[in-house]
Coordinates of C-alpha atoms and ligand atoms in Angstrom, one line a residue:
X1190 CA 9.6 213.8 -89.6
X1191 CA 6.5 212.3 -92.2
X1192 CA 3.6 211.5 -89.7
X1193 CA 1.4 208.6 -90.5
X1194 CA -2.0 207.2 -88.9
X1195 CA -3.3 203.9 -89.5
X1196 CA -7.3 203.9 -88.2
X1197 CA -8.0 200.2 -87.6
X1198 CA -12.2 200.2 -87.6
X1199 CA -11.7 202.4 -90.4
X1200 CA -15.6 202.1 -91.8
X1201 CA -16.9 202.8 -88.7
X1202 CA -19.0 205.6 -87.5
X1203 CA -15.7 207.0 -85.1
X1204 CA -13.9 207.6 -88.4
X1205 CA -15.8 209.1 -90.5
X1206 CA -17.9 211.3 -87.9
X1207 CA -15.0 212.5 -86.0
X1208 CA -11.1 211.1 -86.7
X1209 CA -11.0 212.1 -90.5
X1210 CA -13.0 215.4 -89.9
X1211 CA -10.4 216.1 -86.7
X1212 CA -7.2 215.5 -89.0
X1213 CA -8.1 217.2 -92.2
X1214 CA -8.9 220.2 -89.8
X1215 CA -5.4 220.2 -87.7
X1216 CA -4.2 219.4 -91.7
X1217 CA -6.3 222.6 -92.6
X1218 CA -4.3 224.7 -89.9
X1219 CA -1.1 223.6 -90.8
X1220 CA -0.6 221.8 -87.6
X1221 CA 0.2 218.0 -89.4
X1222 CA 3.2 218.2 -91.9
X1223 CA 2.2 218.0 -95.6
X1224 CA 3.4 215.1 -96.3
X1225 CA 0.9 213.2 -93.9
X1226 CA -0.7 209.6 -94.3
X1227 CA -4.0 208.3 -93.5
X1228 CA -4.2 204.6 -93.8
X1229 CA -7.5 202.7 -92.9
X1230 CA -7.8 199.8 -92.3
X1231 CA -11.0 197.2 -92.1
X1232 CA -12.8 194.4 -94.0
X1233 CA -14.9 196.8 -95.6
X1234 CA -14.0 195.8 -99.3
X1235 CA -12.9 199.4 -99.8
X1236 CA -10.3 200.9 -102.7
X1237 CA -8.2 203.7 -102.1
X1238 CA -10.4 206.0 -104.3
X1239 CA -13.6 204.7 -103.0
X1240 CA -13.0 205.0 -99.3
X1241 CA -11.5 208.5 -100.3
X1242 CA -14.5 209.9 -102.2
X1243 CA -16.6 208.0 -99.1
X1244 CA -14.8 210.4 -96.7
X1245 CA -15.1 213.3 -98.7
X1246 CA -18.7 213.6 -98.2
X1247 CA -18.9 212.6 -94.6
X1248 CA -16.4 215.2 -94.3
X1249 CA -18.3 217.6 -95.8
X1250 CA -20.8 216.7 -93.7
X1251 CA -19.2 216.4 -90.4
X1252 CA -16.6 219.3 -90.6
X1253 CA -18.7 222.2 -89.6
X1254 CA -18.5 224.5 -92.3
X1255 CA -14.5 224.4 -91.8
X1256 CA -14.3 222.5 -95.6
X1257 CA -12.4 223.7 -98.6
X1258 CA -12.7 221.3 -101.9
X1259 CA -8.4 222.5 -102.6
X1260 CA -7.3 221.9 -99.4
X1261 CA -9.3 218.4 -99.0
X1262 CA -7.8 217.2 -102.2
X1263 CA -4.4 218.3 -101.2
X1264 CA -4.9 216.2 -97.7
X1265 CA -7.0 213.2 -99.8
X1266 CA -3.6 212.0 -101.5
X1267 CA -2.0 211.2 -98.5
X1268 CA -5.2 208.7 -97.7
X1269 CA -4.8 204.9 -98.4
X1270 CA -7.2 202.0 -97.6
X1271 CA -6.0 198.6 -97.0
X1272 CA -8.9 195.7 -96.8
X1273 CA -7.6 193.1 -94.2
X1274 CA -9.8 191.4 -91.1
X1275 CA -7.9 192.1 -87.2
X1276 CA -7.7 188.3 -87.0
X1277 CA -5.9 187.2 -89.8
X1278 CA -1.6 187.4 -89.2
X1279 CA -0.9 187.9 -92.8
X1280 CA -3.1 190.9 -92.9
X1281 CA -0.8 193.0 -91.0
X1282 CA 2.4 191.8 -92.9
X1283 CA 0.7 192.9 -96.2
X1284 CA 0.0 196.5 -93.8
X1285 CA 3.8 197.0 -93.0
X1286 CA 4.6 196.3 -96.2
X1287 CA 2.0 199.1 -97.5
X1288 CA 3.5 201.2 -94.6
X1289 CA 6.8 200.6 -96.0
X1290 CA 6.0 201.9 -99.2
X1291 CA 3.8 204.5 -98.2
X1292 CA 5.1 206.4 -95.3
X1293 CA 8.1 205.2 -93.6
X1294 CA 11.4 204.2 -96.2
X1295 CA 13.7 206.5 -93.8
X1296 CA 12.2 207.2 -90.8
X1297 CA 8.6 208.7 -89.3
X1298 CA 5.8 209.0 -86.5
X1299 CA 2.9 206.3 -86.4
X1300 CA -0.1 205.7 -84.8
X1301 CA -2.5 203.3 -84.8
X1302 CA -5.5 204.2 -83.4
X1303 CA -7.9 201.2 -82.4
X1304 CA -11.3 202.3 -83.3
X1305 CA -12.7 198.7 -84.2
X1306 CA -14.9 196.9 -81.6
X1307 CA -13.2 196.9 -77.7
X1308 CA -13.3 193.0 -77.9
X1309 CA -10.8 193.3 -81.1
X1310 CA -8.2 195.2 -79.2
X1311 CA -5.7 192.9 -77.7
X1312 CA -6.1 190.6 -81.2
X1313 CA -4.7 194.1 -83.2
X1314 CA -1.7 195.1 -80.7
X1315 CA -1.0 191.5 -80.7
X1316 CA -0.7 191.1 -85.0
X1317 CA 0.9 194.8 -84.7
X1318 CA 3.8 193.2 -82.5
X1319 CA 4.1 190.3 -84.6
X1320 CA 4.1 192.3 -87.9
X1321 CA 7.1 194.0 -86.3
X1322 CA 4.8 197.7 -86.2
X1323 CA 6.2 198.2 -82.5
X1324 CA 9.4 198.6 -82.8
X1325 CA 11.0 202.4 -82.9
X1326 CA 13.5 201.9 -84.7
X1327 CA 12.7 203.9 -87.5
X1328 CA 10.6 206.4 -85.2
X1329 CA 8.0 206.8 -82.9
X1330 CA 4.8 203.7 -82.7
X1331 CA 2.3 204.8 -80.5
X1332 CA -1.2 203.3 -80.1
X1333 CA -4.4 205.2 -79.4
X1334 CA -6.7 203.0 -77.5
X1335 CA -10.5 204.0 -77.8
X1336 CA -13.3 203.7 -75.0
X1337 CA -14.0 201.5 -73.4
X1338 CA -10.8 199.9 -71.8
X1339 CA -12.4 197.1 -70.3
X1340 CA -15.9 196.3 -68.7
X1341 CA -14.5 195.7 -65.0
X1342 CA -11.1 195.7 -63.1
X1343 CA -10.4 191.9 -64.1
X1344 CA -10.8 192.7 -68.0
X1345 CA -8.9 196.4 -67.7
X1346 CA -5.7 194.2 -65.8
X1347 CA -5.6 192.1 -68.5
X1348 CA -5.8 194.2 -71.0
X1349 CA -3.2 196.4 -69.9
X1350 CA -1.2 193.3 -69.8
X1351 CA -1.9 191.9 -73.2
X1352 CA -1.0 195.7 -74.6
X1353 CA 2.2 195.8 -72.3
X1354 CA 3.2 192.7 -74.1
X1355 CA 3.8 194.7 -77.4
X1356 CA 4.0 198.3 -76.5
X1357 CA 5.6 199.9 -73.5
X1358 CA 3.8 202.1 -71.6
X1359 CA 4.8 205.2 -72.6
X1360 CA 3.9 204.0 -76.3
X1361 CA 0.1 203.4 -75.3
X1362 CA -2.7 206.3 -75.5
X1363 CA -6.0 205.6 -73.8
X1364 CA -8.8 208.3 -75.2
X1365 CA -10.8 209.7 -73.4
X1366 CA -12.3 212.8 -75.5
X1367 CA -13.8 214.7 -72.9
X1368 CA -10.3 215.8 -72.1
X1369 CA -10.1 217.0 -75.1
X1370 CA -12.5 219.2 -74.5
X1371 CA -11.4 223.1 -74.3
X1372 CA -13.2 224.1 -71.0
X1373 CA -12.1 220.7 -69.3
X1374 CA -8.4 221.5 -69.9
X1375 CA -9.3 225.0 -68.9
X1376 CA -10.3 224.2 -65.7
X1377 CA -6.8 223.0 -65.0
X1378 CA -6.1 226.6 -65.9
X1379 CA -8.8 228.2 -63.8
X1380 CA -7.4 226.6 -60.6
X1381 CA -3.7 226.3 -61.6
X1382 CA -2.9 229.8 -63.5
X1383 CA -5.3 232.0 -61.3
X1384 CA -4.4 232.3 -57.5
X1385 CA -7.7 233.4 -56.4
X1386 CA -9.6 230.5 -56.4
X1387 CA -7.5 227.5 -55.2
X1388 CA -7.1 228.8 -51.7
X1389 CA -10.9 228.5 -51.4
X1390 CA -11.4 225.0 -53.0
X1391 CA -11.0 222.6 -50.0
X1392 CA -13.2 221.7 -47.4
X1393 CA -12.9 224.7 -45.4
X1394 CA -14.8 226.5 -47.8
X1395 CA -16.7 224.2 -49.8
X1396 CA -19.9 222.2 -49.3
X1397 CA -20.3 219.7 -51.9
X1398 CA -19.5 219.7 -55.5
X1399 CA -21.8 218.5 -58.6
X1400 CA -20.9 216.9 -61.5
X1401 CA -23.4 216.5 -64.4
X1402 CA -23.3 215.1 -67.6
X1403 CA -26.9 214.9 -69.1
X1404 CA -27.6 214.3 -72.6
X1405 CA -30.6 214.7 -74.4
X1406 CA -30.5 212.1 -76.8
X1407 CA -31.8 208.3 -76.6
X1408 CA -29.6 205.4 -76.6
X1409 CA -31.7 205.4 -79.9
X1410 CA -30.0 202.0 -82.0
X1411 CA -27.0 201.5 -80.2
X1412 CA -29.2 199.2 -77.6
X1413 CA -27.3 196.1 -78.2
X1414 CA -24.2 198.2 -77.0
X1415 CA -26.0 199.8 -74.3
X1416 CA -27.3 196.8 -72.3
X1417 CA -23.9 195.7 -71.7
X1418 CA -22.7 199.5 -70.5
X1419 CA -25.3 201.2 -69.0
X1420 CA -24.7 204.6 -68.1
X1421 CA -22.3 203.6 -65.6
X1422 CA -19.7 201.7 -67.8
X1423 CA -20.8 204.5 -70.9
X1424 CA -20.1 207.9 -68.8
X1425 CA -19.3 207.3 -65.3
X1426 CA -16.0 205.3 -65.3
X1427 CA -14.6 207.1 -67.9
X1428 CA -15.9 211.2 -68.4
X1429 CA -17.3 211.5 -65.1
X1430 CA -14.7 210.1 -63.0
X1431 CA -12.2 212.5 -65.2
X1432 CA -13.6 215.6 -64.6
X1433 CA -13.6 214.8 -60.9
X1434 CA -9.8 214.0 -61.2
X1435 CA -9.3 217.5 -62.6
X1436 CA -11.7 218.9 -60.5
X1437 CA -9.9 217.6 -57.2
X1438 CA -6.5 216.8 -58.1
X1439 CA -3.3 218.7 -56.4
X1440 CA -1.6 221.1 -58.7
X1441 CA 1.8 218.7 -60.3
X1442 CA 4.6 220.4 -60.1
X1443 CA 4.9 220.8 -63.7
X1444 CA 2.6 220.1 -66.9
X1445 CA 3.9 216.8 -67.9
X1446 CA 2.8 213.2 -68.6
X1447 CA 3.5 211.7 -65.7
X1448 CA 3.2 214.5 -62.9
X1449 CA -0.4 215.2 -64.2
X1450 CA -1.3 212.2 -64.0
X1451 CA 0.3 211.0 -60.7
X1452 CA -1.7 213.6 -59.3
X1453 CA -5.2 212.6 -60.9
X1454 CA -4.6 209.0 -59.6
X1455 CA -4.1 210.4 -56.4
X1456 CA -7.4 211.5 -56.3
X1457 CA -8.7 208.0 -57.5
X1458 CA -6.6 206.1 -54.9
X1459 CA -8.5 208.4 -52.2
X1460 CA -12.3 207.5 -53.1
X1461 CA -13.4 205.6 -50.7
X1462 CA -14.7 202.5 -51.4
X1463 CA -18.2 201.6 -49.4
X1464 CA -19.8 198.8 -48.0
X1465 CA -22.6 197.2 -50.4
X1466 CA -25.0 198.9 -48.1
X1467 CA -23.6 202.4 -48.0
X1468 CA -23.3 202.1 -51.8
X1469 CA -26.9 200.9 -52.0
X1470 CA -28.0 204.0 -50.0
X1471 CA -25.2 206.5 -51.9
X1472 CA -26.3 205.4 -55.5
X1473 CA -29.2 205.8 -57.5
X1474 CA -30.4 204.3 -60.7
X1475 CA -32.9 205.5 -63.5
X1476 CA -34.1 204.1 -66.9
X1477 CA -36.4 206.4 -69.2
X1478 CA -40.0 205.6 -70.5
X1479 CA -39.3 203.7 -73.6
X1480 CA -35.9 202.5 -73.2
X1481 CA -37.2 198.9 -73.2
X1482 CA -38.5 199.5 -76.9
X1483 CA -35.1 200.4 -78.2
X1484 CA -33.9 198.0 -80.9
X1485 CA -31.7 195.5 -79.0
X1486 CA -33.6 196.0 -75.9
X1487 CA -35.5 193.2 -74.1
X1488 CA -38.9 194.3 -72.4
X1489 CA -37.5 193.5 -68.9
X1490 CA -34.0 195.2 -69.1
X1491 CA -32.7 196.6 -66.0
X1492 CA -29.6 198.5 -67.3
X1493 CA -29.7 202.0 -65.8
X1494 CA -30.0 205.0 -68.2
X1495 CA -29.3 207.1 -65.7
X1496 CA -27.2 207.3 -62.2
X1497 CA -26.7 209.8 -59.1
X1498 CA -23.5 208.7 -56.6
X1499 CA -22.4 210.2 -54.1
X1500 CA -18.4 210.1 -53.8
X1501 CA -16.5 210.6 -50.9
X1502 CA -13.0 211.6 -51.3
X1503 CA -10.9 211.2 -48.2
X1504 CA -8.0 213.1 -48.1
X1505 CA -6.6 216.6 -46.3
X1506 CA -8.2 219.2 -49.0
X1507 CA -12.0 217.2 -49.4
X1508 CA -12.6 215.1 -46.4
X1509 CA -16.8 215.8 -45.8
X1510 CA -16.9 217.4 -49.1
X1511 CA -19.7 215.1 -51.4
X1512 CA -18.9 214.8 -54.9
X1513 CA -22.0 214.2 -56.5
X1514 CA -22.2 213.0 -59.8
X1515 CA -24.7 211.8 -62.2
X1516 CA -25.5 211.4 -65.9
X1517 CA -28.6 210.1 -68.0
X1518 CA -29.8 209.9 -71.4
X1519 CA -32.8 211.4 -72.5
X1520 CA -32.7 214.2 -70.1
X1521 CA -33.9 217.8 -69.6
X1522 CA -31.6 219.4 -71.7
X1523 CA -27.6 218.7 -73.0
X1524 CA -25.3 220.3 -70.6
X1525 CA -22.0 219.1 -68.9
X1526 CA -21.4 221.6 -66.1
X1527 CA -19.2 220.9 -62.8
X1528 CA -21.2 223.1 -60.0
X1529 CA -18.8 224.3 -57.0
X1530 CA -21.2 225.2 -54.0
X1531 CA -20.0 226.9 -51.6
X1532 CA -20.6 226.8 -47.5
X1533 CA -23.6 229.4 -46.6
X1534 CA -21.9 232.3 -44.7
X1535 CA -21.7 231.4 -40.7
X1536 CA -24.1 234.2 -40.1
X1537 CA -26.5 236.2 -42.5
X1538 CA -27.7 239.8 -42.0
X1539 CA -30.0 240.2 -45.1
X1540 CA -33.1 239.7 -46.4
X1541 CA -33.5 237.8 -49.7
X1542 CA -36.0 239.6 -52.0
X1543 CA -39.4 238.3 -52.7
X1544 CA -37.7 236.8 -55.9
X1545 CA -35.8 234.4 -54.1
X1546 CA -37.1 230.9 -52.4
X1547 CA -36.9 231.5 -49.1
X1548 CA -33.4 229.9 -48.2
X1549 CA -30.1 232.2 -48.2
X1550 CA -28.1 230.7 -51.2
X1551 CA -24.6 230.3 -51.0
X1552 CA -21.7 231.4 -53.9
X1553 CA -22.1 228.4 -56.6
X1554 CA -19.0 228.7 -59.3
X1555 CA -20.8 227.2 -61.8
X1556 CA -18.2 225.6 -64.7
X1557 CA -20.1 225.3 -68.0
X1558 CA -18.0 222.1 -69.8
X1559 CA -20.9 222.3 -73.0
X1560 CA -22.3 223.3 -74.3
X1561 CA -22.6 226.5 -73.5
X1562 CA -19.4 227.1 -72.8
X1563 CA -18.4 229.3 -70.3
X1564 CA -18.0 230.0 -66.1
X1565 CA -20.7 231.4 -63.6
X1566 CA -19.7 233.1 -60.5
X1567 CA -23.1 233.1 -58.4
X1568 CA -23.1 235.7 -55.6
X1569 CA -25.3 237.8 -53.5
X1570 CA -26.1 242.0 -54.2
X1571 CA -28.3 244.5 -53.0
X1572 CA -31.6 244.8 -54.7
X1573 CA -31.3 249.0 -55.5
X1574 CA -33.6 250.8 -53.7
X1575 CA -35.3 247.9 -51.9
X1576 CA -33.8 248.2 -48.5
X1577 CA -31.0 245.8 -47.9
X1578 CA -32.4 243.2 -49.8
X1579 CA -30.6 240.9 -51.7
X1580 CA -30.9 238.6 -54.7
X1581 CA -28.0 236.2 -56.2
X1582 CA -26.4 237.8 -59.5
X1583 CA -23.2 236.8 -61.6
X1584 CA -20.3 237.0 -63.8
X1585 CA -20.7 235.5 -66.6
X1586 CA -17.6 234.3 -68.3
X1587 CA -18.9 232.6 -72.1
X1588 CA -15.9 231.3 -74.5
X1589 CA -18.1 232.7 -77.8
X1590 CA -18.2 235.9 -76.5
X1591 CA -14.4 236.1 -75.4
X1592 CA -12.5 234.4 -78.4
X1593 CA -13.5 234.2 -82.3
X1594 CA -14.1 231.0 -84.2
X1595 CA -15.7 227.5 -83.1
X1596 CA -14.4 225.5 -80.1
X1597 CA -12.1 222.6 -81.8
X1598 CA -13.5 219.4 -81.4
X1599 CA -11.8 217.3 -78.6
X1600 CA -10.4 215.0 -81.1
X1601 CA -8.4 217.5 -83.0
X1602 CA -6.4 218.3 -79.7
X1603 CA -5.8 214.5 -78.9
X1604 CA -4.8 213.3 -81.9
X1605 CA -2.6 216.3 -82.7
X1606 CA -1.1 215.4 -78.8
X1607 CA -0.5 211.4 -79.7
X1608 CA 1.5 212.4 -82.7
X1609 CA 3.6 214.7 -80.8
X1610 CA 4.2 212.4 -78.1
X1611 CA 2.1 214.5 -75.7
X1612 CA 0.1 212.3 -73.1
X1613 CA -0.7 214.5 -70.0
X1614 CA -4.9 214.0 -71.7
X1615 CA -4.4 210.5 -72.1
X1616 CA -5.1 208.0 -69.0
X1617 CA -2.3 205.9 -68.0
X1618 CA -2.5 202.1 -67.0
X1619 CA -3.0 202.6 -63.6
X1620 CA -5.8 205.1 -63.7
X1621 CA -7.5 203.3 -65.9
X1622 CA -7.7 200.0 -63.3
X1623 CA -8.1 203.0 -60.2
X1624 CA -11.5 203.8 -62.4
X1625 CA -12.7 200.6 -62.1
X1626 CA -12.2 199.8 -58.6
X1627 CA -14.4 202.6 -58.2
X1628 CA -16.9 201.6 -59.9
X1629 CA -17.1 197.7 -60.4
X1630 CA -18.5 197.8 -56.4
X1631 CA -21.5 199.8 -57.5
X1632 CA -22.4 197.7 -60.6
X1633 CA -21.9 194.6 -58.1
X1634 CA -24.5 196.1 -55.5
X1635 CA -26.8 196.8 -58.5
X1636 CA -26.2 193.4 -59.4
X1637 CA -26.5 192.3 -55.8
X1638 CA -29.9 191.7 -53.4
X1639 CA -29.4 194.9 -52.2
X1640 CA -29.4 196.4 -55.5
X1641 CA -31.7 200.5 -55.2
X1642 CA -34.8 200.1 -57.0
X1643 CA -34.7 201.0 -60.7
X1644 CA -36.8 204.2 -61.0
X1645 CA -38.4 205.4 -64.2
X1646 CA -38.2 209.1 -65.4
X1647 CA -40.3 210.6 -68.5
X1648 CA -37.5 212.0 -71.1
X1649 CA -37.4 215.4 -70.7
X1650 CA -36.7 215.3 -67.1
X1651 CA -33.9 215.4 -64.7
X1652 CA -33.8 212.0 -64.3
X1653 CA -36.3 210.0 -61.7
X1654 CA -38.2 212.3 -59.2
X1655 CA -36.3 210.2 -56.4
X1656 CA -32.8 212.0 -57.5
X1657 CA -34.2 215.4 -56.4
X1658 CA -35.8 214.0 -52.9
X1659 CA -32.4 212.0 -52.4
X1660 CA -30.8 215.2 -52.8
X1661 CA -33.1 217.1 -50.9
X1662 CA -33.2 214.5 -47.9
X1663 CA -29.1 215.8 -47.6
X1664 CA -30.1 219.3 -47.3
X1665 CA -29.0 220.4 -50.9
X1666 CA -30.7 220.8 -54.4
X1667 CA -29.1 219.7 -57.7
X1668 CA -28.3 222.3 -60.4
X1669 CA -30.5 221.9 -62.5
X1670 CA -30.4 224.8 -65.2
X1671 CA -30.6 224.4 -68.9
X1672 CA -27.4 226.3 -70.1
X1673 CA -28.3 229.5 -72.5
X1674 CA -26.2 229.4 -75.5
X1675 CA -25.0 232.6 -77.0
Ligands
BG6_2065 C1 -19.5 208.6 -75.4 C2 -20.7 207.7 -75.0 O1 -18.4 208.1 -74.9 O2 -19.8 209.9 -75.0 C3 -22.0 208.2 -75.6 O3 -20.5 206.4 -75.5 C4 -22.2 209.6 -75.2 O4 -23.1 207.4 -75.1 C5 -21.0 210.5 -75.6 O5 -23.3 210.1 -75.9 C6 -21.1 211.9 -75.1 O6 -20.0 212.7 -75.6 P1 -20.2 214.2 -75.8 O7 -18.9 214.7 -76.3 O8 -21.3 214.4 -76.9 O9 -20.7 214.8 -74.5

């Protein structure tokens, strides 16, 4: 069946960066049919030819070395432009009709992927209904929602309402790329295809788990976006809280849809949610040295750059374990890594070497998401000919050294599972609204009296200094290692 994708937000940065590079790649491999379409639209006052020869040098740019002039020419014919504005009806009758011509005269599978600005959203599924683009009649319509799906529970809800008002649930795809990520999907494979390690990941054996995303860059000129995010509405309701879902969830009885994902909501439904003045002790907020002279920044902005919470997650396999996660701009280094710390043994009969600080150190199984990615499994071993001394050592799994070739990007994977009707990666309505429950409390008691002082880190660091006392003051000590690549 022809496969066709209409990219609404079509100049924008998503497209040509990532979406365009992601499909001429999965083209490239053979994975789309031949006879694939790419339609863009946006007001941009594009042509067909000139938004093609456009995207032939971002893709150049933005495909990694994976570009071939014959192949792009063969996958530029299917790519058509049509110049039209989300709020104008007779914009997306002019679209089906192009569609009509272009992709669809028997029957095929579309998506539309919304990659225009969130607030444009329920306007596009809304002109999509009413230019009759829902219907399945002739094939599958699916639509691929970009990040972010709301900015609190109120605005998610009616969302979700406004989009179940054209397209039925099982029609809608809400992004979010880092499961499209290799080593996040793998760690569904490290606990659920190995059978050595889930029997240890519960509370009897595990002290706390870590999740960090840090990130070098700056918000840099996307400040206008970023006031109204902050790190917590960027990266914490959406990347972090899914690699905590995968990192805690139940094993579903099989790999579909809806199993997967009853299973990650679980995990959601069984956060607890705090008091203002619990959360005001379990959260912390940062903002880096210069933040406030980004462009679209005023001088007295107090939109956090950078977060530490503490989640509690109260159920039969993690009741007392601490998930703590955190993420920042500007940071040490760029590294996504999910640390699993294990409990100290109950009684120790060695002597750490003189290399060591002191303390007895538990097994860590340290899960390298990017980007040097890999696993770690931290453990203990005799220093040789020094007694019984010993010093922590590990296995070191890397994907580069394992498997030939680049990591796909995250985007080749989801797109490739929206047009094949797979949506075990994509979150579902109801995960979506769990997310924010989570986390609309925390950016209330920011909001609130009781709000945790905003602390000020120099970029380069691990966040403020107060994240690693915080830490310390519950006994433990983040991870904070610069990944090595290679
Ligand atoms: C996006 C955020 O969703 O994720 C950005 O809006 C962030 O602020 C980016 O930089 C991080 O993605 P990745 O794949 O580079 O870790």
């Amino acid at each position: 069946m022809a496969h066709s994708i209409v990219i609404f937000g079509a100049s924008g940065d998503l497209t040509s960066r990532k979406l365009i590079p992601a499909l001429y790649s999965l083209f490239k491999k053979k994975r789309l049919p031949a006879d694939t379409r790419v339609v863009g639209f946006s007001r941009s006052p594009f042509t067909n030819e000139s938004w093609r020869a456009s995207l032939t040098e971002t893709t150049k740019k933005f495909s990694d070395g994976d570009f071939d002039e014959a192949t792009w020419n063969e996958f530029a014919k299917g790519i058509y432009y049509h110049a039209g504005d989300i709020e104008a009806q007779a914009d997306f009758d002019s679209l089906a009709t192009l569609l009509q011509e272009v992709d669809c005269a028997k029957s095929c599978t579309r998506v539309y992927y919304l990659a225009t600005a969130p607030h444009l959203y329920a306007t596009a599924v809304s002109r999509l209904g009413s230019a009759g683009l829902a219907s399945e009649e002739t094939g599958p319509r699916r639509v691929v929602i970009e990040k972010p799906f709301g900015t609190d529970l109120k605005s998610a809800r009616s969302l979700n309402e406004d989009v179940h008002r054209v397209f039925r649930e099982h029609q809608v795809y809400r992004i979010d790329h880092y499961l499209g990520k290799e080593t996040v999907q793998n760690l569904l494979v490290l606990r659920f295809a190995n059978s050595i390690f889930e029997p240890l990941w519960n509370r009897n054996y595990v002290d706390h788990v870590q999740i960090t995303v840090a990130e070098e860059v700056a918000v840099g000129s996307r400040g206008a976006y970023y006031e109204q995010s902050g790190v917590v509405r960027d990266m914490l309701q959406n990347h972090l809280l899914q690699l905590l879902m995968i990192t805690a969830m139940e094993a579903p009885a099989r790999f579909e849809a809806d199993l997967v994902r009853d299973e990650k909501v679980k995990v959601l439904r069984a956060i607890r949610r705090s008091q203002p003045a619990v959360l005001a002790q379990e959260t912390l907020r940062g903002q880096y040295q210069g933040y406030r002279q980004e462009k679209g920044v005023p001088a007295d902005s107090q939109v956090a750059t950078f977060a530490a919470v503490k989640l509690q997650i109260d159920n039969w396999r993690w009741k007392g374990v601490p998930f703590y996660l955190r993420s920042g701009k500007e940071m040490s280094c760029r590294t996504t890594q999910i640390v699993i710390k294990f409990r100290e043994p109950p009684h120790s009969l060695f002597e750490l070497d003189g290399d060591g600080d002191g303390k007895m150190s538990s097994n860590q199984l340290v899960i390298q998401v990017q980007p040097a990615e890999g696993i770690q499994l931290e453990f203990l071993t005799k220093v040789p000919d020094a007694g019984m001394q010993v010093r922590m050592t590990d296995l070191d799994f890397r994907f580069r050294r394992e498997f030939a070739g680049q990591l796909p990007d995250a985007y080749q994977r989801l797109l490739l599972d929206a047009f094949n009707g797979e949506a075990s990666l994509f979150a579902r309505s109801d995960e979506v609204e769990e997310a924010w429950s989570i986390v609309d409390p925390i950016l209330a008691c920011w909001n609130s009296d009781l709000a945790p002082p905003l602390h000020f880190y120099a970029p380069g660091e691990w966040g403020p200094s107060e994240a690693t006392e915080w830490m310390r003051a519950q006994g433990r000590d983040w991870f904070d290692v610069c990944p090595v690549i290679g």
